[in-house]
Amino acid sequence: MEQISDIHYTIFGLLAGCGWVSQSLLGLLDYSYSYRTRALKTLLDKQLIRKSGKGRNKAYALAAKGRHFLTNYNAHRYRHEVMEMTKQLARHPERSVQRGDAAAFLSLGGFSIHPDDKPAFPAYTPPLPDGPGRRNLYRNTQTHRYPGQPDGTIYRRRLTAVNCYYDALFLKELAVDRTGVSYSRACGALLTPSCLLRVYHSRDVAMKFHSTGEHNFQCLLLSPKIFTGYLPEEQNAALIFGADFTAAQHILEYNLAGHSSRMPLSAKKKGGRGYPSWQGFLVREISRGLFPQLEPSRWCFEEGGYTVYILAALNLAQIDLAIQMVQGNSGRKVRIVCLDWQVPLFRQLLEPFAGQRDLWLTKLPAGFVEGLLQREKEYWEGADEGIL
């Protein structure tokens, strides 16, 4: 078909796995704005995709012609049951865009979302010994092609559930009493070597949870219907997505005001891979770069008359402790270290204290994380095992 190129197939792949995807999230694709806009217009004009919303609320999903096109392109990967799954994910755009964006964000970050790229339930991960053997938690992939199809893409398949994302729509179907989990606002679940995460999309506001629904959803994740074998030590973590830091700021401010004693683990604005203990690795590397004379394993320490907090991992529990310290110790000098794109969050949190305390906000350069990620990738992933 004329004018169908790589960018179109990239968009197709996201929509097939996620249902609805917002225009703002598609802006994260590695294409220019004008090229991406032309590609979306081409797919809309050919009635291969459909649109919902206006302005910044625009979102896209596969149309019937688009599903048929993908099935002709790769009858195995985009078979009938997968297309039915896509239809189910895209059934209610007003409720599905946030869920689709969470899945698309994780897909762009290197996590597996398509049914052919991850194990079915119950998903088994063999227990592994401590030490170097833990690298096999991440080296759980093989590459493969679909023979006899026009689609010549080389895909990556994970052999265990580690670094796989599962949508809540299908997780809830496995509950004995589906009404027990229906009130959970989780978009899905992500298993990484370090954490079992319930994934949420904030809609850029402070979220209100139905405690019974969230508890029942967590119990479902820990049941043998979902994951068996290896589970990380942290099994009660939350990963929160949003277009900005509004939700994270509200959650922190709500907690600092004494309204809640329960704190989600982390918030994300930009994607990343789920390497084991990546937060500790990030803290150590930042500490080595800025404070080479100190023990590099701590996120909070005293240096040069300042209490230093390394908060680049956006661990909300650590941020909460740091801001409480600022709030309760007017005479203490505080230095907070973060990444350049995180500065707006910390400026907002520190603004009430800016005129009364010696506060130093240190931002790391935009490309700082890329070098760390490459080293993590080489250590944990190694080389692919070959094409199936």
Short mmCIF file of C-alpha atoms in Angstrom, two decimals:
data_model
loop_
_atom_site.label_atom_id
_atom_site.label_comp_id
_atom_site.label_asym_id
_atom_site.label_seq_id
_atom_site.Cartn_x
_atom_site.Cartn_y
_atom_site.Cartn_z
CA MET A 1 0.00 0.00 0.00
CA GLU A 2 1.44 3.37 -0.97
CA GLN A 3 2.72 5.79 1.69
CA ILE A 4 2.82 3.07 4.37
CA SER A 5 6.31 3.14 5.88
CA ASP A 6 8.15 2.46 9.14
CA ILE A 7 6.43 5.19 11.12
CA HIS A 8 3.01 3.84 10.17
CA TYR A 9 3.92 0.34 11.31
CA THR A 10 5.33 1.77 14.55
CA ILE A 11 2.01 3.53 15.22
CA PHE A 12 0.09 0.40 14.23
CA GLY A 13 2.11 -1.71 16.65
CA LEU A 14 1.42 0.61 19.59
CA LEU A 15 -2.30 0.83 18.86
CA ALA A 16 -2.59 -2.94 18.42
CA GLY A 17 -1.07 -3.58 21.84
CA CYS A 18 -2.54 -0.66 23.76
CA GLY A 19 -5.97 0.17 22.32
CA TRP A 20 -6.08 3.98 22.55
CA VAL A 21 -2.90 6.08 22.59
CA SER A 22 -2.92 9.85 23.08
CA GLN A 23 -1.38 12.30 20.64
CA SER A 24 0.95 13.60 23.34
CA LEU A 25 2.37 10.13 23.97
CA LEU A 26 2.85 9.53 20.25
CA GLY A 27 5.00 12.65 20.42
CA LEU A 28 7.60 10.51 22.22
CA LEU A 29 8.24 8.51 19.05
CA ASP A 30 11.61 9.15 17.46
CA TYR A 31 10.18 11.12 14.52
CA SER A 32 9.81 14.82 13.84
CA TYR A 33 6.52 16.58 14.60
CA SER A 34 5.75 17.27 10.93
CA TYR A 35 6.56 13.69 9.83
CA ARG A 36 4.44 12.25 12.64
CA THR A 37 1.55 14.60 11.84
CA ARG A 38 1.61 13.62 8.16
CA ALA A 39 1.70 9.93 9.09
CA LEU A 40 -1.35 10.23 11.33
CA LYS A 41 -3.22 12.16 8.64
CA THR A 42 -2.38 9.45 6.08
CA LEU A 43 -3.71 6.71 8.37
CA LEU A 44 -6.85 8.73 9.15
CA ASP A 45 -7.49 9.53 5.48
CA LYS A 46 -7.19 5.85 4.61
CA GLN A 47 -9.57 5.02 7.49
CA LEU A 48 -6.97 2.70 9.02
CA ILE A 49 -7.16 4.45 12.39
CA ARG A 50 -9.82 6.49 14.19
CA LYS A 51 -9.62 9.55 16.40
CA SER A 52 -11.22 10.65 19.65
CA GLY A 53 -11.15 14.04 21.36
CA LYS A 54 -9.81 17.42 20.31
CA GLY A 55 -6.70 19.50 20.96
CA ARG A 56 -4.43 18.08 23.64
CA ASN A 57 -7.07 15.40 24.34
CA LYS A 58 -6.71 13.75 20.93
CA ALA A 59 -6.17 9.99 20.95
CA TYR A 60 -6.04 7.30 18.28
CA ALA A 61 -7.09 3.65 17.94
CA LEU A 62 -7.13 1.11 15.13
CA ALA A 63 -10.17 1.15 12.85
CA ALA A 64 -11.66 -2.01 11.35
CA LYS A 65 -9.67 -1.47 8.14
CA GLY A 66 -6.51 -1.06 10.19
CA ARG A 67 -7.06 -4.34 12.02
CA HIS A 68 -7.68 -6.06 8.69
CA PHE A 69 -4.53 -4.48 7.24
CA LEU A 70 -2.40 -5.73 10.13
CA THR A 71 -3.83 -9.25 9.85
CA ASN A 72 -2.84 -9.34 6.18
CA TYR A 73 0.60 -8.02 7.07
CA ASN A 74 1.21 -10.65 9.78
CA ALA A 75 -1.54 -13.23 10.19
CA HIS A 76 0.16 -14.83 13.20
CA ARG A 77 1.07 -11.80 15.30
CA TYR A 78 -2.21 -10.02 14.52
CA ARG A 79 -4.49 -13.06 14.54
CA HIS A 80 -8.19 -12.93 15.38
CA GLU A 81 -7.85 -13.25 19.19
CA VAL A 82 -5.23 -10.48 19.30
CA MET A 83 -7.45 -8.18 17.27
CA GLU A 84 -10.36 -9.00 19.58
CA MET A 85 -8.13 -8.05 22.51
CA THR A 86 -7.35 -4.74 20.77
CA LYS A 87 -11.07 -4.07 20.24
CA GLN A 88 -11.73 -4.75 23.91
CA LEU A 89 -8.96 -2.39 25.03
CA ALA A 90 -10.35 0.38 22.80
CA ARG A 91 -14.01 -0.07 23.66
CA HIS A 92 -14.45 3.05 25.82
CA PRO A 93 -12.11 5.88 24.80
CA GLU A 94 -13.10 8.14 27.68
CA ARG A 95 -11.84 5.51 30.15
CA SER A 96 -9.20 3.75 28.04
CA VAL A 97 -6.77 6.45 26.91
CA GLN A 98 -4.93 6.61 30.25
CA ARG A 99 -4.66 2.81 30.36
CA GLY A 100 -3.44 2.71 26.77
CA ASP A 101 -0.91 5.48 27.42
CA ALA A 102 0.54 3.58 30.40
CA ALA A 103 1.00 0.48 28.23
CA ALA A 104 2.47 2.49 25.34
CA PHE A 105 4.86 4.32 27.67
CA LEU A 106 6.17 1.00 29.02
CA SER A 107 6.43 -0.44 25.51
CA LEU A 108 8.57 2.50 24.42
CA GLY A 109 10.68 1.94 27.54
CA GLY A 110 11.55 -1.60 26.43
CA PHE A 111 8.99 -3.62 28.38
CA SER A 112 6.92 -6.31 26.65
CA ILE A 113 3.18 -5.77 26.15
CA HIS A 114 2.14 -7.89 23.11
CA PRO A 115 0.84 -11.43 23.92
CA ASP A 116 3.48 -13.04 21.70
CA ASP A 117 6.27 -11.19 23.50
CA LYS A 118 5.54 -12.42 27.04
CA PRO A 119 4.36 -15.58 28.84
CA ALA A 120 0.69 -16.34 29.34
CA PHE A 121 -0.73 -16.82 32.84
CA PRO A 122 0.23 -18.32 35.15
CA ALA A 123 3.59 -16.82 34.19
CA TYR A 124 6.51 -18.76 35.70
CA THR A 125 9.95 -17.36 36.43
CA PRO A 126 12.46 -19.87 37.84
CA PRO A 127 14.12 -18.97 41.16
CA LEU A 128 17.72 -17.87 40.76
CA PRO A 129 20.70 -17.86 43.11
CA ASP A 130 22.23 -14.71 44.52
CA GLY A 131 25.26 -13.14 42.88
CA PRO A 132 26.06 -13.16 39.15
CA GLY A 133 23.22 -15.61 38.47
CA ARG A 134 20.76 -12.77 39.01
CA ARG A 135 21.72 -11.40 35.61
CA ASN A 136 19.67 -14.23 34.09
CA LEU A 137 16.57 -12.48 35.42
CA TYR A 138 17.08 -9.96 32.65
CA ARG A 139 18.70 -12.20 30.06
CA ASN A 140 15.38 -13.91 29.48
CA THR A 141 14.84 -12.94 25.84
CA GLN A 142 15.11 -14.48 22.41
CA THR A 143 14.54 -12.83 19.07
CA HIS A 144 12.24 -14.33 16.46
CA ARG A 145 10.57 -13.76 13.09
CA TYR A 146 7.22 -14.95 11.75
CA PRO A 147 7.98 -17.17 8.72
CA GLY A 148 5.93 -16.82 5.56
CA GLN A 149 4.64 -13.32 6.40
CA PRO A 150 5.15 -9.99 4.61
CA ASP A 151 6.30 -8.72 8.01
CA GLY A 152 10.06 -9.29 8.19
CA THR A 153 10.51 -7.55 11.55
CA ILE A 154 12.72 -9.20 14.16
CA TYR A 155 10.77 -9.30 17.42
CA ARG A 156 11.96 -9.87 20.98
CA ARG A 157 10.22 -12.49 23.12
CA ARG A 158 10.65 -12.70 26.89
CA LEU A 159 10.77 -16.24 28.20
CA THR A 160 9.71 -15.24 31.72
CA ALA A 161 7.39 -12.56 33.08
CA VAL A 162 10.28 -10.31 34.20
CA ASN A 163 9.98 -6.91 32.47
CA CYS A 164 6.55 -7.77 31.06
CA TYR A 165 3.44 -5.62 31.45
CA TYR A 166 -0.06 -7.06 31.80
CA ASP A 167 -3.19 -4.94 31.36
CA ALA A 168 -5.63 -4.84 34.29
CA LEU A 169 -8.55 -5.50 31.96
CA PHE A 170 -7.34 -9.07 31.47
CA LEU A 171 -5.87 -9.50 34.95
CA LYS A 172 -9.28 -8.84 36.49
CA GLU A 173 -10.83 -11.60 34.37
CA LEU A 174 -8.77 -14.10 36.39
CA ALA A 175 -10.28 -13.08 39.74
CA VAL A 176 -12.70 -15.53 41.36
CA ASP A 177 -14.96 -12.63 42.29
CA ARG A 178 -14.52 -10.01 39.58
CA THR A 179 -16.62 -7.51 41.52
CA GLY A 180 -13.96 -7.64 44.24
CA VAL A 181 -11.36 -6.04 41.95
CA SER A 182 -13.65 -3.88 39.85
CA TYR A 183 -12.99 -0.76 41.94
CA SER A 184 -9.23 -0.91 41.50
CA ARG A 185 -7.93 2.01 39.45
CA ALA A 186 -4.79 0.16 38.40
CA CYS A 187 -4.08 0.17 34.67
CA GLY A 188 -2.11 -3.06 34.96
CA ALA A 189 0.88 -4.76 36.55
CA LEU A 190 4.59 -4.71 35.73
CA LEU A 191 7.04 -7.30 37.04
CA THR A 192 10.68 -6.17 37.17
CA PRO A 193 13.65 -7.88 38.83
CA SER A 194 13.33 -5.50 41.80
CA CYS A 195 9.60 -4.78 42.14
CA LEU A 196 6.12 -6.05 41.43
CA LEU A 197 4.41 -2.80 40.50
CA ARG A 198 0.78 -1.84 40.23
CA VAL A 199 0.70 0.75 37.43
CA TYR A 200 -1.56 3.81 37.54
CA HIS A 201 -2.19 6.82 35.35
CA SER A 202 -2.84 9.91 37.44
CA ARG A 203 -4.83 11.94 34.92
CA ASP A 204 -2.57 14.68 36.36
CA VAL A 205 -4.53 14.96 39.62
CA ALA A 206 -4.21 13.42 43.08
CA MET A 207 -5.81 9.99 42.85
CA LYS A 208 -8.41 8.71 45.29
CA PHE A 209 -8.26 4.98 45.83
CA HIS A 210 -11.01 2.57 46.83
CA SER A 211 -8.98 0.68 49.43
CA THR A 212 -10.94 -2.57 49.14
CA GLY A 213 -10.58 -2.69 45.36
CA GLU A 214 -6.85 -1.97 45.51
CA HIS A 215 -6.34 -4.57 48.25
CA ASN A 216 -8.22 -7.21 46.27
CA PHE A 217 -6.24 -6.39 43.12
CA GLN A 218 -2.97 -6.75 45.06
CA CYS A 219 -4.13 -10.12 46.44
CA LEU A 220 -4.90 -11.22 42.89
CA LEU A 221 -1.38 -10.29 41.74
CA LEU A 222 0.11 -12.41 44.53
CA SER A 223 -2.12 -15.40 43.80
CA PRO A 224 -0.76 -18.40 41.82
CA LYS A 225 -3.11 -17.48 38.95
CA ILE A 226 -0.79 -14.63 37.92
CA PHE A 227 2.91 -15.11 38.74
CA THR A 228 4.64 -18.24 40.00
CA GLY A 229 8.24 -18.97 40.88
CA TYR A 230 10.45 -15.91 41.38
CA LEU A 231 8.93 -12.76 42.84
CA PRO A 232 10.98 -9.70 43.85
CA GLU A 233 11.22 -8.69 47.49
CA GLU A 234 9.22 -5.49 46.91
CA GLN A 235 5.70 -6.70 46.10
CA ASN A 236 3.60 -3.72 47.13
CA ALA A 237 4.96 -0.91 44.95
CA ALA A 238 3.12 1.52 42.69
CA LEU A 239 4.27 3.20 39.49
CA ILE A 240 2.37 6.40 38.64
CA PHE A 241 2.32 7.99 35.19
CA GLY A 242 1.23 11.49 34.23
CA ALA A 243 1.90 14.18 31.66
CA ASP A 244 3.41 16.40 34.36
CA PHE A 245 4.19 16.32 38.09
CA THR A 246 0.75 17.40 39.33
CA ALA A 247 -0.16 14.03 40.81
CA ALA A 248 3.22 13.49 42.48
CA GLN A 249 3.08 16.99 43.99
CA HIS A 250 -0.46 16.48 45.30
CA ILE A 251 0.36 13.08 46.76
CA LEU A 252 3.39 14.49 48.56
CA GLU A 253 1.56 17.58 49.81
CA TYR A 254 -1.36 15.43 51.01
CA ASN A 255 1.02 13.15 52.88
CA LEU A 256 3.04 16.04 54.33
CA ALA A 257 -0.17 17.53 55.70
CA GLY A 258 -0.62 14.35 57.74
CA HIS A 259 -3.62 12.94 55.88
CA SER A 260 -2.06 9.63 54.88
CA SER A 261 0.64 7.26 56.09
CA ARG A 262 0.80 5.19 52.91
CA MET A 263 3.09 6.30 50.12
CA PRO A 264 3.43 4.92 46.57
CA LEU A 265 6.98 3.95 45.70
CA SER A 266 7.69 6.11 42.66
CA ALA A 267 6.35 8.31 39.91
CA LYS A 268 7.48 8.38 36.30
CA LYS A 269 7.39 11.09 33.67
CA LYS A 270 9.87 9.46 31.31
CA GLY A 271 10.41 5.77 30.62
CA GLY A 272 13.26 3.47 31.58
CA ARG A 273 14.17 -0.19 31.90
CA GLY A 274 13.53 -2.24 35.03
CA TYR A 275 17.01 -3.32 35.98
CA PRO A 276 17.47 -4.82 39.46
CA SER A 277 18.22 -2.23 42.15
CA TRP A 278 18.38 0.53 39.55
CA GLN A 279 17.54 3.24 42.10
CA GLY A 280 20.58 2.31 44.20
CA PHE A 281 22.73 2.21 41.07
CA LEU A 282 21.56 5.70 40.08
CA VAL A 283 22.33 7.06 43.55
CA ARG A 284 25.78 5.47 43.61
CA GLU A 285 26.74 6.81 40.19
CA ILE A 286 25.53 10.33 40.95
CA SER A 287 27.36 10.27 44.27
CA ARG A 288 30.58 9.08 42.60
CA GLY A 289 30.33 11.84 40.03
CA LEU A 290 29.58 14.71 42.42
CA PHE A 291 31.10 13.49 45.70
CA PRO A 292 33.94 11.07 44.82
CA GLN A 293 35.47 11.41 48.30
CA LEU A 294 32.39 9.93 50.04
CA GLU A 295 30.88 6.49 50.44
CA PRO A 296 28.70 6.29 47.30
CA SER A 297 25.85 4.10 48.55
CA ARG A 298 23.72 6.67 50.41
CA TRP A 299 20.95 8.92 49.09
CA CYS A 300 21.14 11.20 52.16
CA PHE A 301 24.34 12.44 53.82
CA GLU A 302 26.16 15.49 55.23
CA GLU A 303 28.68 17.30 53.02
CA GLY A 304 30.12 20.82 53.12
CA GLY A 305 27.71 22.01 55.78
CA TYR A 306 24.68 20.82 53.77
CA THR A 307 22.36 17.87 54.20
CA VAL A 308 22.45 16.37 50.70
CA TYR A 309 19.53 14.38 49.24
CA ILE A 310 19.98 12.54 45.92
CA LEU A 311 16.38 12.31 44.69
CA ALA A 312 16.82 11.67 40.96
CA ALA A 313 15.13 8.24 41.25
CA LEU A 314 11.84 10.03 42.12
CA ASN A 315 11.20 7.68 45.02
CA LEU A 316 8.23 9.42 46.63
CA ALA A 317 8.93 7.98 50.08
CA GLN A 318 12.46 9.47 50.00
CA ILE A 319 11.18 12.81 48.66
CA ASP A 320 8.62 12.84 51.47
CA LEU A 321 11.34 12.37 54.10
CA ALA A 322 13.51 15.08 52.54
CA ILE A 323 10.72 17.66 52.39
CA GLN A 324 9.70 16.82 55.95
CA MET A 325 13.28 17.59 56.99
CA VAL A 326 13.15 20.92 55.15
CA GLN A 327 9.76 21.65 56.69
CA GLY A 328 10.81 20.92 60.26
CA ASN A 329 14.40 22.25 60.41
CA SER A 330 14.54 25.93 59.53
CA GLY A 331 18.22 26.30 60.41
CA ARG A 332 19.49 23.39 58.30
CA LYS A 333 21.13 23.94 54.91
CA VAL A 334 19.77 21.53 52.30
CA ARG A 335 21.03 20.49 48.87
CA ILE A 336 18.79 18.40 46.57
CA VAL A 337 20.27 16.64 43.53
CA CYS A 338 17.95 15.73 40.64
CA LEU A 339 17.84 15.41 36.85
CA ASP A 340 17.21 18.47 34.69
CA TRP A 341 13.64 17.51 33.73
CA GLN A 342 12.70 16.95 37.41
CA VAL A 343 13.52 20.51 38.47
CA PRO A 344 9.89 21.83 38.18
CA LEU A 345 8.67 19.28 40.75
CA PHE A 346 11.29 20.20 43.34
CA ARG A 347 10.94 23.94 42.75
CA GLN A 348 7.22 23.64 43.47
CA LEU A 349 7.79 21.57 46.61
CA LEU A 350 10.51 23.89 47.94
CA GLU A 351 8.79 27.18 47.06
CA PRO A 352 7.07 27.61 50.48
CA PHE A 353 10.47 27.46 52.21
CA ALA A 354 12.63 29.35 49.70
CA GLY A 355 12.73 32.63 51.64
CA GLN A 356 13.51 31.09 55.03
CA ARG A 357 16.18 28.45 54.39
CA ASP A 358 19.44 27.89 52.52
CA LEU A 359 18.24 25.56 49.75
CA TRP A 360 20.47 24.45 46.86
CA LEU A 361 18.90 22.61 43.92
CA THR A 362 21.54 20.84 41.80
CA LYS A 363 20.44 19.55 38.41
CA LEU A 364 22.37 17.00 36.39
CA PRO A 365 22.77 17.45 32.60
CA ALA A 366 20.14 16.11 30.24
CA GLY A 367 22.36 13.34 28.87
CA PHE A 368 23.58 12.07 32.23
CA VAL A 369 21.29 9.04 32.41
CA GLU A 370 22.05 7.79 28.89
CA GLY A 371 25.60 6.76 29.81
CA LEU A 372 24.39 5.01 32.95
CA LEU A 373 21.68 3.20 31.02
CA GLN A 374 24.19 1.91 28.49
CA ARG A 375 26.37 0.47 31.26
CA GLU A 376 23.36 -1.14 32.92
CA LYS A 377 22.24 -2.56 29.59
CA GLU A 378 25.62 -4.12 28.87
CA TYR A 379 25.86 -5.66 32.34
CA TRP A 380 22.33 -7.04 32.65
CA GLU A 381 21.26 -7.81 29.10
CA GLY A 382 24.43 -8.99 27.36
CA ALA A 383 23.78 -10.31 23.84
CA ASP A 384 20.54 -11.78 22.51
CA GLU A 385 20.37 -15.55 22.38
CA GLY A 386 19.64 -15.71 18.67
CA ILE A 387 16.63 -15.80 16.40
CA LEU A 388 14.03 -18.49 16.87
#
